C-alpha positions as YAML, in Angstrom:
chain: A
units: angstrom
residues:
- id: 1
  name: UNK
  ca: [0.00, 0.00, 0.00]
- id: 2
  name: UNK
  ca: [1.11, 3.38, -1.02]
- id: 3
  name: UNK
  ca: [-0.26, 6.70, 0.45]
- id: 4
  name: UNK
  ca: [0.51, 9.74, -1.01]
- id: 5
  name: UNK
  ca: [-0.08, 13.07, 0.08]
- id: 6
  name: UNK
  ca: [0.43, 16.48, -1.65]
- id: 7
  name: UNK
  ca: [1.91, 20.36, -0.42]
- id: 8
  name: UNK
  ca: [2.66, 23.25, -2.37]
- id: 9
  name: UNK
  ca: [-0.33, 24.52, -5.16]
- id: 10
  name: UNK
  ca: [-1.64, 27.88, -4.01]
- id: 11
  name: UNK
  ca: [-2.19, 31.31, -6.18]
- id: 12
  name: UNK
  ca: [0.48, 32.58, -8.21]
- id: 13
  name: UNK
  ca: [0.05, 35.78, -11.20]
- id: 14
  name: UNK
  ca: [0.19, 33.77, -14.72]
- id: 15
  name: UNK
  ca: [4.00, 33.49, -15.21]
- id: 16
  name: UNK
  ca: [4.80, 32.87, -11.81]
- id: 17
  name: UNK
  ca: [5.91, 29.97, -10.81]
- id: 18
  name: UNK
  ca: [4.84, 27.51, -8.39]
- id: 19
  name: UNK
  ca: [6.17, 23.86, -6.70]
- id: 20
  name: UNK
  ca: [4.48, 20.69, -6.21]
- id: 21
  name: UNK
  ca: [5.98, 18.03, -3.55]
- id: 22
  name: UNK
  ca: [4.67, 14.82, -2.84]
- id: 23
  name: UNK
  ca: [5.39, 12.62, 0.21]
- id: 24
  name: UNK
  ca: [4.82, 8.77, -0.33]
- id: 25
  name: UNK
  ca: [4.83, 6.30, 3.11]
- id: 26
  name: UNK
  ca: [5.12, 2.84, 1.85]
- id: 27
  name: UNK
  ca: [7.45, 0.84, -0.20]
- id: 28
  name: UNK
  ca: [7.65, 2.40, -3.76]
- id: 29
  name: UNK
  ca: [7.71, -0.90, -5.41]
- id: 30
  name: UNK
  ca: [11.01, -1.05, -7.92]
- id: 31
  name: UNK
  ca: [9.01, -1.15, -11.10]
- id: 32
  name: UNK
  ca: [6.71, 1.35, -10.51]
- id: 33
  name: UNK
  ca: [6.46, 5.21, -12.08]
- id: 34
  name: UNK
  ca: [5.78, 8.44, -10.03]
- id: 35
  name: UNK
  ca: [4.20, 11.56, -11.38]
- id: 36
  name: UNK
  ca: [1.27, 13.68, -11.56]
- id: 37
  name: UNK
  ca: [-2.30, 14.26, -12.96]
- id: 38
  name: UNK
  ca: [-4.22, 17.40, -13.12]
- id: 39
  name: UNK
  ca: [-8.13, 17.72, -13.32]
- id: 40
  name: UNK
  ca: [-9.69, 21.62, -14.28]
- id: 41
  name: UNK
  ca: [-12.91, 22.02, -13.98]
- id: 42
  name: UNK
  ca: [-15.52, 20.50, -16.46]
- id: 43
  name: UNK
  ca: [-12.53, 18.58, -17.87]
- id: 44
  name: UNK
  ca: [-10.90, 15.12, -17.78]
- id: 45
  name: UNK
  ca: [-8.06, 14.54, -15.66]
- id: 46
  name: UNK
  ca: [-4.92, 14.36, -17.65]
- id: 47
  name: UNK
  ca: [-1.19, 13.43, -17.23]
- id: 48
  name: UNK
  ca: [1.11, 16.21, -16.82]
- id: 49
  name: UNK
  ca: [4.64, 14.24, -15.92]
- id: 50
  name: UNK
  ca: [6.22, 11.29, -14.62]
- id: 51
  name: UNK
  ca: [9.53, 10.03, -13.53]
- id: 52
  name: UNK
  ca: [10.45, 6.34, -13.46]
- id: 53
  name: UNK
  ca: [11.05, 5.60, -9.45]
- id: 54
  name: UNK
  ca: [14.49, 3.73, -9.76]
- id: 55
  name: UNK
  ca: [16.03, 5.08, -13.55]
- id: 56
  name: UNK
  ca: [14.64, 8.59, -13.06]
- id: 57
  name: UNK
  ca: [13.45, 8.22, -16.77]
- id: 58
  name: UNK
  ca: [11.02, 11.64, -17.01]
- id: 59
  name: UNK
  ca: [8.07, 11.66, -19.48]
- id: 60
  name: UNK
  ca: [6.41, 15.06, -20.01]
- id: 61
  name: UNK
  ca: [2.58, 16.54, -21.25]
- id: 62
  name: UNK
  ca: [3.29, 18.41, -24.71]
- id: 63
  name: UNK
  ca: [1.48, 21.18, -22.96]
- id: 64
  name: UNK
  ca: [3.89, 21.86, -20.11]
- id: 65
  name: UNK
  ca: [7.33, 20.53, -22.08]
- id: 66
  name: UNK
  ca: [10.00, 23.28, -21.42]
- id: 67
  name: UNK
  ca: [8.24, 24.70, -18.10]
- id: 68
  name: UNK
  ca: [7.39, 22.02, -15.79]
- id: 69
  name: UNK
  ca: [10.28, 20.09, -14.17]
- id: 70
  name: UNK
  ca: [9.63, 16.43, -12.63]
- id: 71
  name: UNK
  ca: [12.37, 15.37, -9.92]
- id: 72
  name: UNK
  ca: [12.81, 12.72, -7.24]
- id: 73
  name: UNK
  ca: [14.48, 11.86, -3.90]
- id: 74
  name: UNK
  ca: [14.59, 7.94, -3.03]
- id: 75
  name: UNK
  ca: [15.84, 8.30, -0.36]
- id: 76
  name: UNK
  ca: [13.01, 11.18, 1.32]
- id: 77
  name: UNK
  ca: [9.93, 8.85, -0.62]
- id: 78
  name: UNK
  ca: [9.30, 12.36, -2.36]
- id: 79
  name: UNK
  ca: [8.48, 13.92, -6.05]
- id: 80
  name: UNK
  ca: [8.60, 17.02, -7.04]
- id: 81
  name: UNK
  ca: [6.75, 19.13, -9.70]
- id: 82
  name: UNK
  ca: [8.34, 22.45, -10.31]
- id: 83
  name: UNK
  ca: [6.15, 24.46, -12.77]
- id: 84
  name: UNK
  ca: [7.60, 27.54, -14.24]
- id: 85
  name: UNK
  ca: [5.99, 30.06, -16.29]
- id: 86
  name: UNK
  ca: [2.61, 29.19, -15.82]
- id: 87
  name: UNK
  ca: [-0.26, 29.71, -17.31]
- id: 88
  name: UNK
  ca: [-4.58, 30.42, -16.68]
- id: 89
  name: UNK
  ca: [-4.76, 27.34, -18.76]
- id: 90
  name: UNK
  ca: [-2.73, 25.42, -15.47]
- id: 91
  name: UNK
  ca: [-5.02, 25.43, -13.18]
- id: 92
  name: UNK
  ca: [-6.46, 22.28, -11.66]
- id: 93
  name: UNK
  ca: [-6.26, 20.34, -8.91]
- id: 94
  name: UNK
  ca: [-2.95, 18.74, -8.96]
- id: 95
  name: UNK
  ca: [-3.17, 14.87, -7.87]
- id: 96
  name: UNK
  ca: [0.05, 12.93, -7.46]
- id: 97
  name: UNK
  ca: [-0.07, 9.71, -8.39]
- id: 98
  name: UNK
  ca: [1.75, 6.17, -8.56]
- id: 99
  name: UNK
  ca: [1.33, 3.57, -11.22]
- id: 100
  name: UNK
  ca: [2.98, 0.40, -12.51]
- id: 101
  name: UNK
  ca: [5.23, 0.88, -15.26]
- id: 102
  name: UNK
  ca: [3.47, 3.68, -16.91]
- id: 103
  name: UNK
  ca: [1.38, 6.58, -15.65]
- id: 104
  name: UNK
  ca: [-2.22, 6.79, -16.74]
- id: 105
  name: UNK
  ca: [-5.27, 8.65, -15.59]
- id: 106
  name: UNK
  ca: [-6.14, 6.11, -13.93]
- id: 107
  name: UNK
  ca: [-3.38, 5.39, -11.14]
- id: 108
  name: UNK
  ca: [-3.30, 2.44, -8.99]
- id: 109
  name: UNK
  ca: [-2.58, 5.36, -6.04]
- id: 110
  name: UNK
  ca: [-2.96, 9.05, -5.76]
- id: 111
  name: UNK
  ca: [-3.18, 11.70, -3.03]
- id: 112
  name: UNK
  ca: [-5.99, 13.82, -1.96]
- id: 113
  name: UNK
  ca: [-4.62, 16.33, -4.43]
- id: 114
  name: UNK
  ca: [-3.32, 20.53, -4.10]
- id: 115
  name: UNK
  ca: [-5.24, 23.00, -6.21]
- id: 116
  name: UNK
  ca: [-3.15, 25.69, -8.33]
- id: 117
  name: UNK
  ca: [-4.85, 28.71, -9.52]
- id: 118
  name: UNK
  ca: [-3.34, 31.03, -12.01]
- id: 119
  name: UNK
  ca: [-4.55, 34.48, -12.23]
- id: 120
  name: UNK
  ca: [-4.08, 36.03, -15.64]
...
């Protein structure tokens, strides 16, 4: 069992930037992948990033490519999303979430999530 649990959204001026931790307590199983999911309002939850828990192999949305920055410790059980320049269009509630191999929208864990708001 993994439980994850979230710090760090809040309101920040569009271009601001803004970041994400995530604290797991349980074993990380080897083969599993860390990340995060974002839900906005009247929309699907989507994948925004993920990082491979033992390689560190990151995986990125197109949408936040070149301004979001995924990062681990292994040894602290945390993940970190650092989002740069952001944008209206980020806001959501940010969910972290752990998965086997890959990283869907549907996770076999995620936190309570941290909601962002971006004011333009």
């Amino acid at each position: 069992q993994v439980q994850l649990v979230e710090s760090g959204g809040g309101l920040v001026q569009a271009g601001g930037s803004l970041t994400l931790s995530c604290a797991a307590a349980g074993r990380i199983p080897s083969n599993y992948v860390m990340g995060w999911l974002r839900q906005a309002p009247g929309k699907e939850r989507e994948f925004v990033a993920s990082i491979t828990w033992t390689s560190g192999i990151t995986r990125y949305a197109d949408s936040v490519k070149g301004r979001f920055t995924i990062s681990k410790d292994n040894a602290k059980n945390t993940v970190t999303l650092q989002m740069n320049s952001l944008k209206p269009e980020d806001a959501a509630i940010y969910y972290c979430a752990a998965n086997w191999m890959v990283l869907t929208n549907r996770p076999a864990y995620w936190g309570q999530g941290t909601q962002v708001t971006v004011s333009s």
